[in-house]
Amino acid sequence: MRTRLIAVLVGVVVLVLAVQDIPLASHLRSVERDRLVTRLERDAFVLAGRVEEVLEAGGAGNTDRLESLVERYEITEDVRVVVVDVAGSAVLGPTFDVGEDFTNRPEILDALAGRPVTGERVSTTLGTDLFYVAVPVISGDTTVGAVRITAPASTISGAVNSRLAGLGAVVLISVVIAVIAAFALAGAITRPITRLTATTRRLAAGDLSDRADEDSGPPEVRSLARSFNTMVGRLEQMVDRQRGFAGTASHQLRTPLTALRLRLESAAIADEQQLGDHLEAALAETDRLGRIIEGLLVLSRAEGADVTLERSDVRAVIRERCEHWDPLAEEHEVRLVVAIDDAPMSVLVVPTALEQIIDNYIDNALDVAPRGSTITVGAELVDDGIEIRVRDEGPGLSAEERAEAFGRFWRAEGANPGGTGLGLAIVRQLAESSGGHAELRQAPDGGVDAVVFLRGS
Ligand SMILES: Nc1ncnc2c1ncn2[C@@H]1O[C@H](COP(=O)(O)OP(=O)(O)OP(=O)(O)O)[C@@H](O)[C@H]1O
Ligand SMILES: [Mg+2]
């Protein structure tokens, strides 16, 4: 990625320079050409003025001073000058012989026809490209001759090349700076990503305690590192929970399994009279095993992250669950009383959570409720939610036990032997997954006041 980034950055700089400098180079060439032509034109007209008198006199008179002027001019400017009379014959040296015929040069003919011309052509005499300027020498209304100045095309190339060399140096320096900047920038961007990659590799290898660096690199990478760390944090929590859960669960399953095995072993050697008892006990252990497994399943489902909450009518659910438990309560000679405010009440919960919570609380209460006692199931509006409670008149629990009772597999000494110790753990998990919480309080007459707070809807 780093190399690609550097290549892209340098590529962009080179492209920008090319787009800017290639037309600039051709523009430079045309500017230089225009400058040369303008200069030659100006000189040709000046010269034409000077030779006008000489030509007017039909080439007679003193041409020496003019010739030495032309010679100096030719040397300093690297040009060649031809002055011809109206017949197209050279009238001045020193480059050309006086009398040499120039009528075969189209530009001379144009100038003699009264038209100043400029252009570029290949010189057959010199075998190179030439720039030429030819202007007529006019006296009054008549053309008495022409002046032509030629310069080799290399004059322009030289000027352009020296300017291009300057431009090239600028381009080179820009590219060098771009390469250095690209290395620095690519490093700044990719270094934190490389570190993040190393962290993910260590995590993939099983080290969930490692974290990405949240304090270096560009803001986007820092924000990525933060959400990455949050994700790993949650993952670590989940894995820890799962490990703990699996450990406790397998440990707790071992006890009823051992009990079952002992019962079956006893059954195998039991006489006919005891066989029925042993098998019945074995069946009871099987039932308990089944309930533990079911409880574990409910718990792991309730721990599942994204559950959609649904509205539940508190009054209707309480009435319906109490009707369900009534026959058993009657069997225990316990009164099941419903005490709910008149106000309409509904809560937002994990589907069926309210039913399961009430069932677990009533089930626990029935386990401890003495004959002739009352279990009260109530609900009341509090702040921004609803409190649902199942109060019994049983022996109750100490403050410490009430706090511990929600732990998985926790059971009080002498508790109902058929219990799994998972009921309250399930209640707490369901309440929390619904955005509420559960707790055991002490009832005024010594029993347990099992409460769940849920958000109203
Ligand atoms: N109302 C209560 N009064 C006294 N003790 C209680 C009451 N509710 C719960 N407990 C104690 O807390 C323990 C844990 O209860 P929990 O509902 O989690 O499991 P359980 O009732 O033993 O088993 P399960 O719910 O699977 O039948 C119970 O074994 C009991 O000792
Ligand atoms: Mg229970």
PDB file of N, CA and C in Angstrom, residues 28-78:
ATOM      1  N   LEU A  28       7.045  28.830 -25.126  1.00  0.00           N
ATOM      2  CA  LEU A  28       8.347  29.510 -25.059  1.00  0.00           C
ATOM      3  C   LEU A  28       8.975  29.624 -26.442  1.00  0.00           C
ATOM      4  N   ARG A  29       8.870  28.523 -27.205  1.00  0.00           N
ATOM      5  CA  ARG A  29       9.460  28.485 -28.543  1.00  0.00           C
ATOM      6  C   ARG A  29       8.802  29.548 -29.437  1.00  0.00           C
ATOM      7  N   SER A  30       7.467  29.638 -29.366  1.00  0.00           N
ATOM      8  CA  SER A  30       6.800  30.604 -30.246  1.00  0.00           C
ATOM      9  C   SER A  30       7.100  32.034 -29.788  1.00  0.00           C
ATOM     10  N   VAL A  31       7.245  32.238 -28.466  1.00  0.00           N
ATOM     11  CA  VAL A  31       7.582  33.580 -27.970  1.00  0.00           C
ATOM     12  C   VAL A  31       8.969  33.996 -28.465  1.00  0.00           C
ATOM     13  N   GLU A  32       9.917  33.030 -28.366  1.00  0.00           N
ATOM     14  CA  GLU A  32      11.288  33.325 -28.799  1.00  0.00           C
ATOM     15  C   GLU A  32      11.330  33.640 -30.293  1.00  0.00           C
ATOM     16  N   ARG A  33      10.526  32.856 -31.048  1.00  0.00           N
ATOM     17  CA  ARG A  33      10.485  33.048 -32.504  1.00  0.00           C
ATOM     18  C   ARG A  33       9.950  34.453 -32.812  1.00  0.00           C
ATOM     19  N   ASP A  34       8.848  34.829 -32.130  1.00  0.00           N
ATOM     20  CA  ASP A  34       8.265  36.160 -32.358  1.00  0.00           C
ATOM     21  C   ASP A  34       9.250  37.270 -32.004  1.00  0.00           C
ATOM     22  N   ARG A  35       9.964  37.039 -30.910  1.00  0.00           N
ATOM     23  CA  ARG A  35      10.938  38.061 -30.482  1.00  0.00           C
ATOM     24  C   ARG A  35      12.024  38.253 -31.525  1.00  0.00           C
ATOM     25  N   LEU A  36      12.507  37.085 -32.064  1.00  0.00           N
ATOM     26  CA  LEU A  36      13.579  37.146 -33.053  1.00  0.00           C
ATOM     27  C   LEU A  36      13.108  37.856 -34.324  1.00  0.00           C
ATOM     28  N   VAL A  37      11.915  37.440 -34.763  1.00  0.00           N
ATOM     29  CA  VAL A  37      11.383  38.020 -36.002  1.00  0.00           C
ATOM     30  C   VAL A  37      11.169  39.527 -35.839  1.00  0.00           C
ATOM     31  N   THR A  38      10.624  39.937 -34.704  1.00  0.00           N
ATOM     32  CA  THR A  38      10.392  41.362 -34.465  1.00  0.00           C
ATOM     33  C   THR A  38      11.714  42.134 -34.486  1.00  0.00           C
ATOM     34  N   ARG A  39      12.707  41.512 -33.853  1.00  0.00           N
ATOM     35  CA  ARG A  39      14.014  42.196 -33.794  1.00  0.00           C
ATOM     36  C   ARG A  39      14.616  42.334 -35.195  1.00  0.00           C
ATOM     37  N   LEU A  40      14.539  41.201 -35.947  1.00  0.00           N
ATOM     38  CA  LEU A  40      15.109  41.221 -37.293  1.00  0.00           C
ATOM     39  C   LEU A  40      14.370  42.242 -38.171  1.00  0.00           C
ATOM     40  N   GLU A  41      13.042  42.280 -37.990  1.00  0.00           N
ATOM     41  CA  GLU A  41      12.234  43.216 -38.785  1.00  0.00           C
ATOM     42  C   GLU A  41      12.650  44.661 -38.497  1.00  0.00           C
ATOM     43  N   ARG A  42      12.774  44.929 -37.193  1.00  0.00           N
ATOM     44  CA  ARG A  42      13.150  46.293 -36.776  1.00  0.00           C
ATOM     45  C   ARG A  42      14.513  46.665 -37.391  1.00  0.00           C
ATOM     46  N   ASP A  43      15.479  45.703 -37.257  1.00  0.00           N
ATOM     47  CA  ASP A  43      16.829  45.982 -37.778  1.00  0.00           C
ATOM     48  C   ASP A  43      16.800  46.161 -39.299  1.00  0.00           C
ATOM     49  N   ALA A  44      15.966  45.302 -39.959  1.00  0.00           N
ATOM     50  CA  ALA A  44      15.900  45.373 -41.427  1.00  0.00           C
ATOM     51  C   ALA A  44      15.366  46.727 -41.873  1.00  0.00           C
ATOM     52  N   PHE A  45      14.343  47.245 -41.157  1.00  0.00           N
ATOM     53  CA  PHE A  45      13.802  48.560 -41.551  1.00  0.00           C
ATOM     54  C   PHE A  45      14.826  49.675 -41.295  1.00  0.00           C
ATOM     55  N   VAL A  46      15.516  49.553 -40.146  1.00  0.00           N
ATOM     56  CA  VAL A  46      16.542  50.571 -39.845  1.00  0.00           C
ATOM     57  C   VAL A  46      17.607  50.578 -40.941  1.00  0.00           C
ATOM     58  N   LEU A  47      18.024  49.325 -41.296  1.00  0.00           N
ATOM     59  CA  LEU A  47      19.058  49.174 -42.327  1.00  0.00           C
ATOM     60  C   LEU A  47      18.576  49.692 -43.682  1.00  0.00           C
ATOM     61  N   ALA A  48      17.293  49.409 -43.963  1.00  0.00           N
ATOM     62  CA  ALA A  48      16.709  49.850 -45.239  1.00  0.00           C
ATOM     63  C   ALA A  48      16.781  51.367 -45.344  1.00  0.00           C
ATOM     64  N   GLY A  49      16.554  52.050 -44.222  1.00  0.00           N
ATOM     65  CA  GLY A  49      16.646  53.505 -44.213  1.00  0.00           C
ATOM     66  C   GLY A  49      18.043  53.980 -44.558  1.00  0.00           C
ATOM     67  N   ARG A  50      19.030  53.206 -43.968  1.00  0.00           N
ATOM     68  CA  ARG A  50      20.425  53.612 -44.197  1.00  0.00           C
ATOM     69  C   ARG A  50      20.867  53.395 -45.650  1.00  0.00           C
ATOM     70  N   VAL A  51      20.380  52.280 -46.239  1.00  0.00           N
ATOM     71  CA  VAL A  51      20.880  51.970 -47.600  1.00  0.00           C
ATOM     72  C   VAL A  51      20.094  52.701 -48.687  1.00  0.00           C
ATOM     73  N   GLU A  52      18.988  53.346 -48.251  1.00  0.00           N
ATOM     74  CA  GLU A  52      18.134  54.018 -49.245  1.00  0.00           C
ATOM     75  C   GLU A  52      18.948  54.991 -50.101  1.00  0.00           C
ATOM     76  N   GLU A  53      19.779  55.810 -49.410  1.00  0.00           N
ATOM     77  CA  GLU A  53      20.557  56.829 -50.136  1.00  0.00           C
ATOM     78  C   GLU A  53      21.533  56.192 -51.104  1.00  0.00           C
ATOM     79  N   VAL A  54      22.193  55.125 -50.632  1.00  0.00           N
ATOM     80  CA  VAL A  54      23.198  54.459 -51.475  1.00  0.00           C
ATOM     81  C   VAL A  54      22.537  53.937 -52.753  1.00  0.00           C
ATOM     82  N   LEU A  55      21.360  53.321 -52.554  1.00  0.00           N
ATOM     83  CA  LEU A  55      20.685  52.717 -53.705  1.00  0.00           C
ATOM     84  C   LEU A  55      20.104  53.786 -54.650  1.00  0.00           C
ATOM     85  N   GLU A  56      19.675  54.880 -54.019  1.00  0.00           N
ATOM     86  CA  GLU A  56      19.139  55.972 -54.837  1.00  0.00           C
ATOM     87  C   GLU A  56      20.195  56.465 -55.818  1.00  0.00           C
ATOM     88  N   ALA A  57      21.416  56.456 -55.301  1.00  0.00           N
ATOM     89  CA  ALA A  57      22.531  56.919 -56.144  1.00  0.00           C
ATOM     90  C   ALA A  57      22.990  55.831 -57.088  1.00  0.00           C
ATOM     91  N   GLY A  58      22.178  54.765 -57.209  1.00  0.00           N
ATOM     92  CA  GLY A  58      22.485  53.668 -58.137  1.00  0.00           C
ATOM     93  C   GLY A  58      23.683  52.866 -57.675  1.00  0.00           C
ATOM     94  N   GLY A  59      23.865  52.765 -56.373  1.00  0.00           N
ATOM     95  CA  GLY A  59      24.950  51.936 -55.820  1.00  0.00           C
ATOM     96  C   GLY A  59      26.253  52.699 -55.730  1.00  0.00           C
ATOM     97  N   ALA A  60      26.231  53.982 -56.213  1.00  0.00           N
ATOM     98  CA  ALA A  60      27.482  54.742 -56.183  1.00  0.00           C
ATOM     99  C   ALA A  60      27.690  55.330 -54.785  1.00  0.00           C
ATOM    100  N   GLY A  61      28.771  55.945 -54.597  1.00  0.00           N
ATOM    101  CA  GLY A  61      29.028  56.606 -53.318  1.00  0.00           C
ATOM    102  C   GLY A  61      29.816  55.721 -52.373  1.00  0.00           C
ATOM    103  N   ASN A  62      29.962  56.251 -51.136  1.00  0.00           N
ATOM    104  CA  ASN A  62      30.793  55.539 -50.182  1.00  0.00           C
ATOM    105  C   ASN A  62      29.983  54.477 -49.426  1.00  0.00           C
ATOM    106  N   THR A  63      30.252  53.226 -49.764  1.00  0.00           N
ATOM    107  CA  THR A  63      29.530  52.135 -49.102  1.00  0.00           C
ATOM    108  C   THR A  63      30.369  51.520 -47.987  1.00  0.00           C
ATOM    109  N   ASP A  64      31.603  52.004 -47.818  1.00  0.00           N
ATOM    110  CA  ASP A  64      32.504  51.372 -46.838  1.00  0.00           C
ATOM    111  C   ASP A  64      31.951  51.433 -45.414  1.00  0.00           C
ATOM    112  N   ARG A  65      31.465  52.641 -45.031  1.00  0.00           N
ATOM    113  CA  ARG A  65      30.982  52.800 -43.649  1.00  0.00           C
ATOM    114  C   ARG A  65      29.773  51.881 -43.402  1.00  0.00           C
ATOM    115  N   LEU A  66      28.929  51.805 -44.417  1.00  0.00           N
ATOM    116  CA  LEU A  66      27.733  50.966 -44.299  1.00  0.00           C
ATOM    117  C   LEU A  66      28.126  49.486 -44.208  1.00  0.00           C
ATOM    118  N   GLU A  67      29.140  49.141 -45.016  1.00  0.00           N
ATOM    119  CA  GLU A  67      29.605  47.744 -45.027  1.00  0.00           C
ATOM    120  C   GLU A  67      30.175  47.345 -43.663  1.00  0.00           C
ATOM    121  N   SER A  68      30.968  48.248 -43.056  1.00  0.00           N
ATOM    122  CA  SER A  68      31.558  47.878 -41.761  1.00  0.00           C
ATOM    123  C   SER A  68      30.464  47.832 -40.665  1.00  0.00           C
ATOM    124  N   LEU A  69      29.443  48.691 -40.835  1.00  0.00           N
ATOM    125  CA  LEU A  69      28.304  48.645 -39.890  1.00  0.00           C
ATOM    126  C   LEU A  69      27.594  47.294 -39.982  1.00  0.00           C
ATOM    127  N   VAL A  70      27.348  46.867 -41.245  1.00  0.00           N
ATOM    128  CA  VAL A  70      26.680  45.578 -41.467  1.00  0.00           C
ATOM    129  C   VAL A  70      27.532  44.447 -40.902  1.00  0.00           C
ATOM    130  N   GLU A  71      28.840  44.537 -41.118  1.00  0.00           N
ATOM    131  CA  GLU A  71      29.739  43.478 -40.645  1.00  0.00           C
ATOM    132  C   GLU A  71      29.668  43.345 -39.110  1.00  0.00           C
ATOM    133  N   ARG A  72      29.729  44.517 -38.423  1.00  0.00           N
ATOM    134  CA  ARG A  72      29.676  44.488 -36.949  1.00  0.00           C
ATOM    135  C   ARG A  72      28.331  43.886 -36.482  1.00  0.00           C
ATOM    136  N   TYR A  73      27.312  44.324 -37.189  1.00  0.00           N
ATOM    137  CA  TYR A  73      25.970  43.851 -36.841  1.00  0.00           C
ATOM    138  C   TYR A  73      25.872  42.321 -37.017  1.00  0.00           C
ATOM    139  N   GLU A  74      26.447  41.841 -38.142  1.00  0.00           N
ATOM    140  CA  GLU A  74      26.404  40.398 -38.412  1.00  0.00           C
ATOM    141  C   GLU A  74      27.141  39.602 -37.337  1.00  0.00           C
ATOM    142  N   ILE A  75      28.278  40.156 -36.905  1.00  0.00           N
ATOM    143  CA  ILE A  75      29.077  39.435 -35.910  1.00  0.00           C
ATOM    144  C   ILE A  75      28.347  39.390 -34.556  1.00  0.00           C
ATOM    145  N   THR A  76      27.836  40.566 -34.132  1.00  0.00           N
ATOM    146  CA  THR A  76      27.208  40.579 -32.798  1.00  0.00           C
ATOM    147  C   THR A  76      25.887  39.808 -32.766  1.00  0.00           C
ATOM    148  N   GLU A  77      25.165  39.825 -33.857  1.00  0.00           N
ATOM    149  CA  GLU A  77      23.832  39.198 -33.808  1.00  0.00           C
ATOM    150  C   GLU A  77      23.780  37.798 -34.412  1.00  0.00           C
ATOM    151  N   ASP A  78      24.876  37.310 -34.961  1.00  0.00           N
ATOM    152  CA  ASP A  78      24.899  36.001 -35.612  1.00  0.00           C
ATOM    153  C   ASP A  78      23.839  35.917 -36.713  1.00  0.00           C
TER     154      ASP A  78
END
